[in-house]
PDB file of C-alpha atoms in Angstrom:
ATOM      1  CA  MET A1421     -31.681 -14.566  -8.705  1.00 69.00           C
ATOM      2  CA  LEU A1422     -27.606 -14.056  -8.792  1.00 79.00           C
ATOM      3  CA  ASP A1423     -25.563 -14.667  -5.415  1.00 87.00           C
ATOM      4  CA  ARG A1424     -22.879 -15.317  -3.652  1.00 91.00           C
ATOM      5  CA  GLN A1425     -22.065 -18.513  -4.117  1.00 92.00           C
ATOM      6  CA  HIS A1426     -21.852 -17.231  -8.856  1.00 93.00           C
ATOM      7  CA  LEU A1427     -19.445 -14.846  -8.137  1.00 94.00           C
ATOM      8  CA  MET A1428     -17.333 -16.517  -6.189  1.00 94.00           C
ATOM      9  CA  ILE A1429     -17.264 -19.504  -8.122  1.00 95.00           C
ATOM     10  CA  LEU A1430     -16.644 -16.268 -10.944  1.00 94.00           C
ATOM     11  CA  ARG A1431     -13.343 -15.756  -8.447  1.00 93.00           C
ATOM     12  CA  GLU A1432     -12.494 -19.143  -8.141  1.00 93.00           C
ATOM     13  CA  VAL A1433     -12.006 -19.967 -11.929  1.00 93.00           C
ATOM     14  CA  ASP A1434     -10.718 -17.083 -12.592  1.00 91.00           C
ATOM     15  CA  ARG A1435      -8.077 -17.127 -10.192  1.00 90.00           C
ATOM     16  CA  LEU A1436      -7.248 -20.970 -10.313  1.00 91.00           C
ATOM     17  CA  GLY A1437      -8.101 -21.633 -14.435  1.00 87.00           C
ATOM     18  CA  SER A1438      -9.931 -24.274 -14.630  1.00 88.00           C
ATOM     19  CA  LEU A1439     -13.754 -25.813 -13.184  1.00 91.00           C
ATOM     20  CA  THR A1440     -12.209 -28.638 -11.914  1.00 91.00           C
ATOM     21  CA  ALA A1441      -9.783 -26.433  -9.229  1.00 92.00           C
ATOM     22  CA  ALA A1442     -11.842 -24.135  -8.854  1.00 93.00           C
ATOM     23  CA  ALA A1443     -15.247 -26.380  -7.612  1.00 93.00           C
ATOM     24  CA  GLU A1444     -11.986 -27.758  -5.102  1.00 93.00           C
ATOM     25  CA  ARG A1445     -11.937 -24.814  -3.469  1.00 92.00           C
ATOM     26  CA  LEU A1446     -15.559 -24.184  -3.166  1.00 94.00           C
ATOM     27  CA  ASN A1447     -16.429 -27.827  -1.882  1.00 93.00           C
ATOM     28  CA  LEU A1448     -18.600 -28.575  -5.229  1.00 93.00           C
ATOM     29  CA  THR A1449     -18.714 -31.042  -7.103  1.00 93.00           C
ATOM     30  CA  GLN A1450     -17.301 -30.593 -11.314  1.00 91.00           C
ATOM     31  CA  SER A1451     -21.104 -31.475 -12.110  1.00 92.00           C
ATOM     32  CA  ALA A1452     -22.419 -28.544  -9.147  1.00 93.00           C
ATOM     33  CA  LEU A1453     -20.615 -25.054 -10.407  1.00 94.00           C
ATOM     34  CA  SER A1454     -21.374 -25.737 -13.982  1.00 91.00           C
ATOM     35  CA  HIS A1455     -25.369 -26.675 -13.059  1.00 93.00           C
ATOM     36  CA  ALA A1456     -25.181 -23.229 -11.255  1.00 92.00           C
ATOM     37  CA  MET A1457     -23.732 -21.963 -13.820  1.00 93.00           C
ATOM     38  CA  ARG A1458     -25.422 -23.465 -16.351  1.00 92.00           C
ATOM     39  CA  LYS A1459     -29.137 -22.245 -14.345  1.00 93.00           C
ATOM     40  CA  PHE A1460     -27.450 -18.867 -13.969  1.00 93.00           C
ATOM     41  CA  GLU A1461     -26.946 -18.741 -18.144  1.00 93.00           C
ATOM     42  CA  GLU A1462     -30.133 -19.451 -18.235  1.00 92.00           C
ATOM     43  CA  ARG A1463     -31.851 -17.323 -16.524  1.00 92.00           C
ATOM     44  CA  TYR A1464     -30.442 -13.437 -17.129  1.00 93.00           C
ATOM     45  CA  GLY A1465     -29.817 -15.379 -21.234  1.00 93.00           C
ATOM     46  CA  VAL A1466     -26.749 -14.252 -21.264  1.00 93.00           C
ATOM     47  CA  ALA A1467     -23.540 -16.835 -21.452  1.00 94.00           C
ATOM     48  CA  VAL A1468     -20.501 -16.171 -18.983  1.00 94.00           C
ATOM     49  CA  TRP A1469     -18.355 -18.053 -20.637  1.00 91.00           C
ATOM     50  CA  LEU A1470     -17.091 -18.769 -24.423  1.00 90.00           C
ATOM     51  CA  ARG A1471     -15.066 -22.499 -24.391  1.00 84.00           C
ATOM     52  CA  GLU A1472     -11.752 -22.711 -26.559  1.00 81.00           C
ATOM     53  CA  GLY A1473     -10.363 -25.824 -27.144  1.00 76.00           C
ATOM     54  CA  ARG A1474      -9.797 -27.038 -23.046  1.00 75.00           C
ATOM     55  CA  ALA A1475      -9.272 -23.412 -22.438  1.00 81.00           C
ATOM     56  CA  LEU A1476     -12.907 -20.943 -20.773  1.00 84.00           C
ATOM     57  CA  ARG A1477     -12.512 -17.469 -22.012  1.00 89.00           C
ATOM     58  CA  LEU A1478     -15.005 -14.759 -20.507  1.00 92.00           C
ATOM     59  CA  THR A1479     -17.235 -13.561 -22.214  1.00 94.00           C
ATOM     60  CA  GLN A1480     -18.863  -9.124 -21.664  1.00 94.00           C
ATOM     61  CA  ALA A1481     -21.182 -10.532 -20.027  1.00 94.00           C
ATOM     62  CA  GLY A1482     -18.420 -12.927 -17.834  1.00 93.00           C
ATOM     63  CA  GLU A1483     -16.444 -10.096 -17.475  1.00 94.00           C
ATOM     64  CA  TYR A1484     -18.345  -7.609 -15.854  1.00 94.00           C
ATOM     65  CA  LEU A1485     -19.540  -9.941 -13.161  1.00 94.00           C
ATOM     66  CA  LEU A1486     -15.996 -11.012 -12.812  1.00 94.00           C
ATOM     67  CA  ALA A1487     -15.365  -7.193 -12.159  1.00 93.00           C
ATOM     68  CA  LEU A1488     -18.218  -7.069  -9.940  1.00 93.00           C
ATOM     69  CA  ALA A1489     -17.340 -10.490  -7.593  1.00 93.00           C
ATOM     70  CA  GLN A1490     -13.566  -8.431  -7.051  1.00 90.00           C
ATOM     71  CA  ARG A1491     -15.755  -5.701  -6.221  1.00 89.00           C
ATOM     72  CA  VAL A1492     -18.474  -7.087  -3.865  1.00 90.00           C
ATOM     73  CA  LEU A1493     -16.570 -10.570  -2.621  1.00 91.00           C
ATOM     74  CA  PRO A1494     -14.055  -8.503  -0.225  1.00 87.00           C
ATOM     75  CA  GLN A1495     -17.255  -6.422   1.362  1.00 83.00           C
ATOM     76  CA  LEU A1496     -19.056 -10.226   1.859  1.00 88.00           C
ATOM     77  CA  ASP A1497     -15.517 -11.426   4.012  1.00 85.00           C
ATOM     78  CA  HIS A1498     -15.103  -8.467   5.463  1.00 76.00           C
ATOM     79  CA  ALA A1499     -18.463  -8.087   7.226  1.00 79.00           C
ATOM     80  CA  GLU A1500     -18.690 -11.720   7.891  1.00 83.00           C
ATOM     81  CA  ALA A1501     -15.466 -10.934   9.802  1.00 76.00           C
ATOM     82  CA  VAL A1502     -16.491  -8.064  12.150  1.00 72.00           C
ATOM     83  CA  LEU A1503     -19.868 -10.264  12.342  1.00 77.00           C
ATOM     84  CA  ALA A1504     -17.246 -12.640  13.596  1.00 76.00           C
ATOM     85  CA  ASP A1505     -15.674 -10.563  16.326  1.00 68.00           C
ATOM     86  CA  TYR A1506     -18.816  -8.518  17.145  1.00 67.00           C
ATOM     87  CA  ALA A1507     -19.991 -11.841  18.107  1.00 69.00           C
ATOM     88  CA  SER A1508     -16.843 -13.583  20.054  1.00 62.00           C
ATOM     89  CA  GLY A1509     -16.799  -9.390  22.396  1.00 52.00           C
ATOM     90  CA  GLN A1510     -14.179  -7.857  19.602  1.00 57.00           C
ATOM     91  CA  ARG A1511     -14.671  -4.233  18.914  1.00 66.00           C
ATOM     92  CA  GLY A1512     -13.801  -5.173  15.336  1.00 74.00           C
ATOM     93  CA  ALA A1513     -11.422  -5.301  12.974  1.00 82.00           C
ATOM     94  CA  LEU A1514      -8.709  -2.398  11.916  1.00 90.00           C
ATOM     95  CA  ARG A1515      -6.402  -3.264   8.556  1.00 90.00           C
ATOM     96  CA  VAL A1516      -3.820  -0.781   7.402  1.00 92.00           C
ATOM     97  CA  GLY A1517      -2.374  -0.842   4.077  1.00 91.00           C
ATOM     98  CA  MET A1518       0.952   1.307   3.793  1.00 87.00           C
ATOM     99  CA  GLU A1519       1.645   2.581   0.430  1.00 83.00           C
ATOM    100  CA  CYS A1520       4.693   3.864   1.162  1.00 77.00           C
ATOM    101  CA  HIS A1521       8.643   2.127   1.624  1.00 70.00           C
ATOM    102  CA  PRO A1522       9.648   4.203   4.780  1.00 71.00           C
ATOM    103  CA  CYS A1523       7.047   4.472   7.066  1.00 78.00           C
ATOM    104  CA  GLN A1524       7.011   1.211   8.575  1.00 78.00           C
ATOM    105  CA  GLN A1525       9.476   2.424  11.758  1.00 76.00           C
ATOM    106  CA  TRP A1526       7.912   5.774  12.328  1.00 84.00           C
ATOM    107  CA  LEU A1527       3.910   3.292  11.853  1.00 88.00           C
ATOM    108  CA  MET A1528       5.703   0.471  15.105  1.00 87.00           C
ATOM    109  CA  ARG A1529       6.050   3.596  17.359  1.00 88.00           C
ATOM    110  CA  VAL A1530       2.035   4.027  16.825  1.00 93.00           C
ATOM    111  CA  VAL A1531       1.010  -0.004  16.546  1.00 93.00           C
ATOM    112  CA  SER A1532       2.384  -0.158  20.534  1.00 92.00           C
ATOM    113  CA  PRO A1533       0.593   2.414  22.131  1.00 94.00           C
ATOM    114  CA  TYR A1534      -2.731   1.891  19.370  1.00 95.00           C
ATOM    115  CA  LEU A1535      -2.776  -2.504  21.153  1.00 94.00           C
ATOM    116  CA  ALA A1536      -2.421  -1.154  25.337  1.00 94.00           C
ATOM    117  CA  THR A1537      -5.341   0.823  24.093  1.00 92.00           C
ATOM    118  CA  TRP A1538      -7.486  -0.890  21.469  1.00 91.00           C
ATOM    119  CA  PRO A1539      -6.847  -4.400  23.282  1.00 88.00           C
ATOM    120  CA  ASP A1540     -10.392  -5.442  22.318  1.00 84.00           C
ATOM    121  CA  VAL A1541      -9.415  -4.231  18.795  1.00 89.00           C
ATOM    122  CA  ASP A1542      -7.518  -6.426  15.736  1.00 86.00           C
ATOM    123  CA  LEU A1543      -5.077  -4.817  13.973  1.00 91.00           C
ATOM    124  CA  GLU A1544      -4.020  -6.103  10.902  1.00 90.00           C
ATOM    125  CA  ILE A1545      -0.932  -4.082   9.060  1.00 88.00           C
ATOM    126  CA  ARG A1546      -0.718  -5.121   5.229  1.00 83.00           C
ATOM    127  CA  THR A1547       1.950  -4.241   2.559  1.00 72.00           C
ATOM    128  CA  ALA A1548       1.271  -5.720  -0.222  1.00 60.00           C
ATOM    129  CA  PHE A1549      -0.861  -2.196  -1.153  1.00 49.00           C
ATOM    130  CA  ARG A1550       2.285  -0.766  -1.736  1.00 54.00           C
ATOM    131  CA  PHE A1551       0.875   0.599  -5.295  1.00 52.00           C
ATOM    132  CA  GLY A1552      -2.824   0.304  -4.986  1.00 66.00           C
ATOM    133  CA  GLY A1553      -3.796   1.597  -1.844  1.00 80.00           C
ATOM    134  CA  LEU A1554      -6.222   3.854  -2.529  1.00 84.00           C
ATOM    135  CA  GLY A1555      -8.170   0.853  -4.356  1.00 84.00           C
ATOM    136  CA  ALA A1556      -7.800  -1.056  -1.209  1.00 86.00           C
ATOM    137  CA  LEU A1557      -9.647   1.121   0.020  1.00 89.00           C
ATOM    138  CA  LEU A1558     -11.813   2.026  -1.717  1.00 88.00           C
ATOM    139  CA  GLY A1559     -13.081  -2.157  -2.520  1.00 85.00           C
ATOM    140  CA  HIS A1560     -12.590  -2.434   1.570  1.00 86.00           C
ATOM    141  CA  GLU A1561     -10.015  -4.043   1.207  1.00 85.00           C
ATOM    142  CA  ILE A1562      -8.186  -2.166   4.181  1.00 90.00           C
ATOM    143  CA  ASP A1563      -9.844  -0.055   6.681  1.00 92.00           C
ATOM    144  CA  LEU A1564      -7.205   2.809   6.475  1.00 93.00           C
ATOM    145  CA  ILE A1565      -4.312   3.936   4.714  1.00 93.00           C
ATOM    146  CA  ILE A1566      -0.558   5.353   5.390  1.00 92.00           C
ATOM    147  CA  THR A1567       0.735   7.799   1.776  1.00 90.00           C
ATOM    148  CA  PRO A1568       2.677   9.873   1.686  1.00 87.00           C
ATOM    149  CA  ASP A1569       1.690  11.352  -1.881  1.00 85.00           C
ATOM    150  CA  PRO A1570      -2.619  11.224  -1.472  1.00 89.00           C
ATOM    151  CA  MET A1571      -4.772  11.151  -4.021  1.00 87.00           C
ATOM    152  CA  GLU A1572      -7.515  13.448  -3.568  1.00 88.00           C
ATOM    153  CA  ARG A1573     -11.428  11.936  -3.832  1.00 91.00           C
ATOM    154  CA  PRO A1574     -14.139  12.774  -2.245  1.00 94.00           C
ATOM    155  CA  GLU A1575     -15.767   9.420  -0.670  1.00 93.00           C
ATOM    156  CA  ILE A1576     -11.382   9.639   1.370  1.00 95.00           C
ATOM    157  CA  LEU A1577     -10.796  12.007   3.795  1.00 95.00           C
ATOM    158  CA  TYR A1578      -6.853  13.018   4.752  1.00 94.00           C
ATOM    159  CA  ALA A1579      -5.240  14.088   7.618  1.00 92.00           C
ATOM    160  CA  PRO A1580      -2.107  14.953   8.125  1.00 92.00           C
ATOM    161  CA  VAL A1581       0.029  13.193  10.703  1.00 90.00           C
ATOM    162  CA  PHE A1582       4.411  14.310  10.663  1.00 86.00           C
ATOM    163  CA  ASP A1583       5.824  16.827   7.771  1.00 89.00           C
ATOM    164  CA  TYR A1584       9.621  15.158   6.500  1.00 91.00           C
ATOM    165  CA  GLU A1585      12.584  16.607   3.575  1.00 94.00           C
ATOM    166  CA  LEU A1586      13.643  13.954   1.755  1.00 95.00           C
ATOM    167  CA  VAL A1587      17.559  15.216   1.605  1.00 97.00           C
ATOM    168  CA  LEU A1588      19.928  13.049  -0.644  1.00 97.00           C
ATOM    169  CA  ALA A1589      21.948  10.320   1.451  1.00 97.00           C
ATOM    170  CA  VAL A1590      25.359  10.333  -0.175  1.00 97.00           C
ATOM    171  CA  PRO A1591      29.083   9.524   0.994  1.00 97.00           C
ATOM    172  CA  GLU A1592      30.258  11.540   3.553  1.00 95.00           C
ATOM    173  CA  ASP A1593      33.785  12.911   0.743  1.00 94.00           C
ATOM    174  CA  HIS A1594      31.918  13.307  -1.889  1.00 96.00           C
ATOM    175  CA  PRO A1595      31.802  15.896  -3.988  1.00 95.00           C
ATOM    176  CA  ILE A1596      28.379  17.491  -4.244  1.00 96.00           C
ATOM    177  CA  GLY A1597      27.770  20.045  -1.355  1.00 95.00           C
ATOM    178  CA  ALA A1598      24.960  21.199   1.040  1.00 96.00           C
ATOM    179  CA  VAL A1599      22.418  21.199  -1.553  1.00 97.00           C
ATOM    180  CA  ALA A1600      22.596  19.017  -4.594  1.00 97.00           C
ATOM    181  CA  ALA A1601      21.333  20.328  -8.956  1.00 96.00           C
ATOM    182  CA  PRO A1602      19.711  18.492 -10.802  1.00 97.00           C
ATOM    183  CA  GLY A1603      23.495  18.151 -12.965  1.00 96.00           C
ATOM    184  CA  ASP A1604      24.294  16.525 -10.184  1.00 96.00           C
ATOM    185  CA  LEU A1605      22.942  13.650 -10.430  1.00 96.00           C
ATOM    186  CA  ALA A1606      23.330  12.847 -13.969  1.00 95.00           C
ATOM    187  CA  ARG A1607      26.702  10.852 -13.335  1.00 94.00           C
ATOM    188  CA  GLU A1608      25.131   9.395  -9.986  1.00 96.00           C
ATOM    189  CA  VAL A1609      24.412   5.914  -9.605  1.00 97.00           C
ATOM    190  CA  LEU A1610      20.083   6.559  -7.610  1.00 98.00           C
ATOM    191  CA  ILE A1611      19.474   4.630  -5.601  1.00 97.00           C
ATOM    192  CA  THR A1612      15.403   3.708  -4.654  1.00 94.00           C
ATOM    193  CA  TYR A1613      13.005   2.068  -3.150  1.00 87.00           C
ATOM    194  CA  PRO A1614      11.414  -0.450  -5.773  1.00 85.00           C
ATOM    195  CA  VAL A1615       8.469   2.507  -6.611  1.00 82.00           C
ATOM    196  CA  PRO A1616       7.797   3.521 -10.523  1.00 85.00           C
ATOM    197  CA  PRO A1617      10.392   6.872 -11.519  1.00 91.00           C
ATOM    198  CA  GLU A1618       7.068   8.329 -11.977  1.00 89.00           C
ATOM    199  CA  ARG A1619       5.828   8.132  -8.870  1.00 84.00           C
ATOM    200  CA  LEU A1620       9.401   9.151  -7.389  1.00 91.00           C
ATOM    201  CA  ASP A1621       9.323  12.449  -6.070  1.00 94.00           C
ATOM    202  CA  VAL A1622      13.627  12.875  -7.057  1.00 96.00           C
ATOM    203  CA  PHE A1623      12.123  12.872 -10.392  1.00 96.00           C
ATOM    204  CA  THR A1624       8.962  13.950 -10.766  1.00 95.00           C
ATOM    205  CA  ARG A1625       9.891  17.266  -8.377  1.00 96.00           C
ATOM    206  CA  PHE A1626      13.245  17.420  -9.369  1.00 97.00           C
ATOM    207  CA  LEU A1627      15.042  15.899 -12.122  1.00 97.00           C
ATOM    208  CA  ALA A1628      11.593  15.473 -14.206  1.00 96.00           C
ATOM    209  CA  PRO A1629      11.837  19.168 -14.541  1.00 96.00           C
ATOM    210  CA  ALA A1630      15.264  19.648 -15.706  1.00 96.00           C
ATOM    211  CA  HIS A1631      15.287  17.351 -17.960  1.00 97.00           C
ATOM    212  CA  VAL A1632      18.368  15.876 -16.841  1.00 96.00           C
ATOM    213  CA  SER A1633      18.174  11.155 -16.182  1.00 96.00           C
ATOM    214  CA  PRO A1634      20.792   9.495 -13.781  1.00 96.00           C
ATOM    215  CA  ALA A1635      23.365   7.802 -15.063  1.00 96.00           C
ATOM    216  CA  ARG A1636      21.440   4.462 -14.094  1.00 96.00           C
ATOM    217  CA  HIS A1637      19.046   4.159 -11.393  1.00 96.00           C
ATOM    218  CA  ARG A1638      19.268   1.188  -8.895  1.00 95.00           C
ATOM    219  CA  THR A1639      16.495   0.117  -7.033  1.00 94.00           C
ATOM    220  CA  VAL A1640      16.405  -1.428  -3.329  1.00 91.00           C
ATOM    221  CA  GLU A1641      13.925  -3.181  -1.484  1.00 84.00           C
ATOM    222  CA  THR A1642      15.130  -2.417   2.523  1.00 85.00           C
ATOM    223  CA  THR A1643      16.449   1.198   3.292  1.00 87.00           C
ATOM    224  CA  ASP A1644      19.776  -0.251   5.395  1.00 90.00           C
ATOM    225  CA  MET A1645      20.343  -2.592   2.172  1.00 93.00           C
ATOM    226  CA  MET A1646      20.354   1.181   0.432  1.00 94.00           C
ATOM    227  CA  LEU A1647      22.327   3.155   3.330  1.00 95.00           C
ATOM    228  CA  GLN A1648      25.181   0.603   2.621  1.00 96.00           C
ATOM    229  CA  LEU A1649      25.400   0.332  -0.537  1.00 97.00           C
ATOM    230  CA  VAL A1650      25.345   4.795  -0.042  1.00 97.00           C
ATOM    231  CA  ALA A1651      28.257   3.744   2.639  1.00 96.00           C
ATOM    232  CA  ALA A1652      30.270   1.933  -0.394  1.00 96.00           C
ATOM    233  CA  GLY A1653      30.630   4.768  -2.195  1.00 95.00           C
ATOM    234  CA  ARG A1654      27.758   2.914  -4.958  1.00 96.00           C
ATOM    235  CA  GLY A1655      25.387   5.308  -5.336  1.00 97.00           C
ATOM    236  CA  VAL A1656      23.162   8.174  -3.977  1.00 97.00           C
ATOM    237  CA  SER A1657      20.283   7.967  -2.379  1.00 97.00           C
ATOM    238  CA  ALA A1658      17.103  10.036  -2.036  1.00 95.00           C
ATOM    239  CA  VAL A1659      15.715   9.113   1.535  1.00 93.00           C
ATOM    240  CA  PRO A1660      13.638  10.885   4.479  1.00 92.00           C
ATOM    241  CA  ASP A1661      15.574  13.318   6.614  1.00 92.00           C
ATOM    242  CA  TRP A1662      14.209  11.414   9.673  1.00 89.00           C
ATOM    243  CA  LEU A1663      15.298   8.086   8.079  1.00 88.00           C
ATOM    244  CA  LEU A1664      18.951   8.439   7.370  1.00 92.00           C
ATOM    245  CA  ARG A1665      19.602  10.132  10.841  1.00 89.00           C
ATOM    246  CA  GLU A1666      18.311   6.717  12.412  1.00 85.00           C
ATOM    247  CA  GLU A1667      19.129   4.138   9.944  1.00 87.00           C
ATOM    248  CA  GLY A1668      22.066   6.051   8.837  1.00 89.00           C
ATOM    249  CA  ARG A1669      24.117   6.906  12.520  1.00 88.00           C
ATOM    250  CA  GLY A1670      26.982   4.514  12.824  1.00 91.00           C
ATOM    251  CA  LEU A1671      27.201   5.100   8.185  1.00 95.00           C
ATOM    252  CA  PRO A1672      30.425   7.804   6.826  1.00 96.00           C
ATOM    253  CA  ILE A1673      27.162   8.744   4.790  1.00 97.00           C
ATOM    254  CA  ARG A1674      25.509  12.218   5.332  1.00 96.00           C
ATOM    255  CA  ALA A1675      22.792  14.387   4.498  1.00 97.00           C
ATOM    256  CA  ALA A1676      22.844  16.864   1.430  1.00 97.00           C
ATOM    257  CA  ARG A1677      19.557  19.139   0.429  1.00 97.00           C
ATOM    258  CA  ILE A1678      17.776  18.040  -2.582  1.00 97.00           C
ATOM    259  CA  GLY A1679      17.720  21.721  -4.377  1.00 96.00           C
ATOM    260  CA  VAL A1680      17.532  24.841  -2.924  1.00 95.00           C
ATOM    261  CA  GLU A1681      13.867  24.776  -2.153  1.00 94.00           C
ATOM    262  CA  GLY A1682      14.482  21.358  -0.959  1.00 96.00           C
ATOM    263  CA  LEU A1683      11.824  18.025  -1.395  1.00 96.00           C
ATOM    264  CA  PRO A1684       9.888  18.699   1.721  1.00 95.00           C
ATOM    265  CA  LYS A1685       6.958  16.066   2.067  1.00 93.00           C
ATOM    266  CA  THR A1686       3.890  15.000   4.817  1.00 91.00           C
ATOM    267  CA  ILE A1687       2.497  11.212   5.425  1.00 90.00           C
ATOM    268  CA  HIS A1688      -1.234  11.264   5.390  1.00 92.00           C
ATOM    269  CA  VAL A1689      -4.147   8.616   6.277  1.00 94.00           C
ATOM    270  CA  GLY A1690      -6.599   8.140   4.642  1.00 94.00           C
ATOM    271  CA  VAL A1691     -10.136   6.524   5.145  1.00 95.00           C
ATOM    272  CA  ARG A1692     -13.096   6.207   4.455  1.00 94.00           C
ATOM    273  CA  VAL A1693     -15.532   9.258   4.515  1.00 93.00           C
ATOM    274  CA  GLY A1694     -17.536   8.841   7.333  1.00 90.00           C
ATOM    275  CA  GLU A1695     -15.563   6.168   9.015  1.00 90.00           C
ATOM    276  CA  ASP A1696     -13.380   8.644  10.273  1.00 89.00           C
ATOM    277  CA  ALA A1697     -16.247   8.901  13.172  1.00 87.00           C
ATOM    278  CA  THR A1698     -15.592   4.506  14.063  1.00 87.00           C
ATOM    279  CA  ASP A1699     -14.099   5.106  17.512  1.00 88.00           C
ATOM    280  CA  TYR A1700     -10.973   2.594  17.252  1.00 90.00           C
ATOM    281  CA  ILE A1701     -10.200   3.841  13.797  1.00 92.00           C
ATOM    282  CA  ALA A1702      -9.892   7.397  14.859  1.00 92.00           C
ATOM    283  CA  GLY A1703      -8.452   5.827  17.855  1.00 93.00           C
ATOM    284  CA  PHE A1704      -5.561   4.701  15.353  1.00 94.00           C
ATOM    285  CA  MET A1705      -6.045   8.790  13.373  1.00 93.00           C
ATOM    286  CA  ASP A1706      -4.931  10.180  17.041  1.00 93.00           C
ATOM    287  CA  ILE A1707      -2.253   8.489  18.213  1.00 94.00           C
ATOM    288  CA  ALA A1708      -0.960   8.385  14.385  1.00 92.00           C
ATOM    289  CA  ARG A1709      -0.715  12.151  14.967  1.00 89.00           C
ATOM    290  CA  ALA A1710       0.375  12.893  18.699  1.00 89.00           C
ATOM    291  CA  THR A1711       3.515  10.143  17.879  1.00 84.00           C
ATOM    292  CA  SER A1712       6.420  12.262  16.950  1.00 67.00           C
ATOM    293  CA  LEU A1713       9.582  10.695  15.323  1.00 62.00           C
ATOM    294  CA  THR A1714      12.442  11.466  17.992  1.00 50.00           C
ATOM    295  CA  ALA A1715      15.059   9.400  19.218  1.00 40.00           C
ATOM    296  CA  PRO A1716      14.543   6.173  19.935  1.00 40.00           C
ATOM    297  CA  ALA A1717      16.033   4.580  23.630  1.00 36.00           C
ATOM    298  CA  GLY A1718      19.799   3.656  23.660  1.00 37.00           C
ATOM    299  CA  THR A1719      20.659   6.911  20.852  1.00 37.00           C
ATOM    300  CA  ASP A1720      22.406   9.585  21.965  1.00 38.00           C
ATOM    301  CA  GLY A1721      19.443  11.363  22.545  1.00 35.00           C
ATOM    302  CA  GLN A1722      19.095  14.024  19.407  1.00 34.00           C
ATOM    303  CA  SER A1723      16.297  14.245  18.464  1.00 32.00           C
ATOM    304  CA  ASP A1724      14.774  13.296  14.753  1.00 33.00           C
ATOM    305  CA  ALA A1725      11.496  15.302  14.967  1.00 30.00           C
ATOM    306  CA  VAL A1726      11.628  17.081  11.662  1.00 29.00           C
ATOM    307  CA  THR A1727      12.265  21.253  11.175  1.00 25.00           C
TER     308      THR A1727
END
């Protein structure tokens, strides 16, 4: 019978590269691990691995089982964690994935009231899925995704949270005026978050339709460093308008609209269909929708609400 142990063996051998290391991770002897897989192969009449010297190569059947393990085991692990939460008196666990580099500042405004409202829910924020959040959500590795680029799937429900506009951050004395044209960037170093150009709106919705490329494309991990580079005249950057207002205070930079129509965007919260009715998930979505982009305490008091 196919059981969890067989899938765990396949996953650990794939992760660690050897039967010995996998056996150690699973607290088995190598002979016990080999025996379990040999009995499995005899039962189903298929080979899982082929030996190539000291290395193991998965057969077609082994590749199928490994893909199954990668889908099923995270769901089983999560189910066990949820049951443990219930057994210890917690209501559940909410794992939030982010597919949005600049969303962390906004998300922190959601976290505080959520933790206060749902003290018996274990909240976990995961940033490892910036570029693969949909797969993580479908694979039950996370329960909710925050994304500016929802990919429609019948099994996923998206709720819009807030609107904003991408603007071009430029030095105060930069020759680009109030509105940037695509050709303006042909002479510029364009600084972005480390996201592939095919997933950046400044490329897909602004530069590519005009068949224009920047003089150079540079990536930076943090908003603060990005804006410091812009202030120093090292390039220009496409950033959310609200983030420029918050993070750019005190810097000699300004915003230029990206094209006459601008680049409007919306942050969405996505959940698996049916799970939006779970009370603590619905509670998170309600707080997210109610969390505005107002200026934090200690600033000049001007609103950061999107206009």
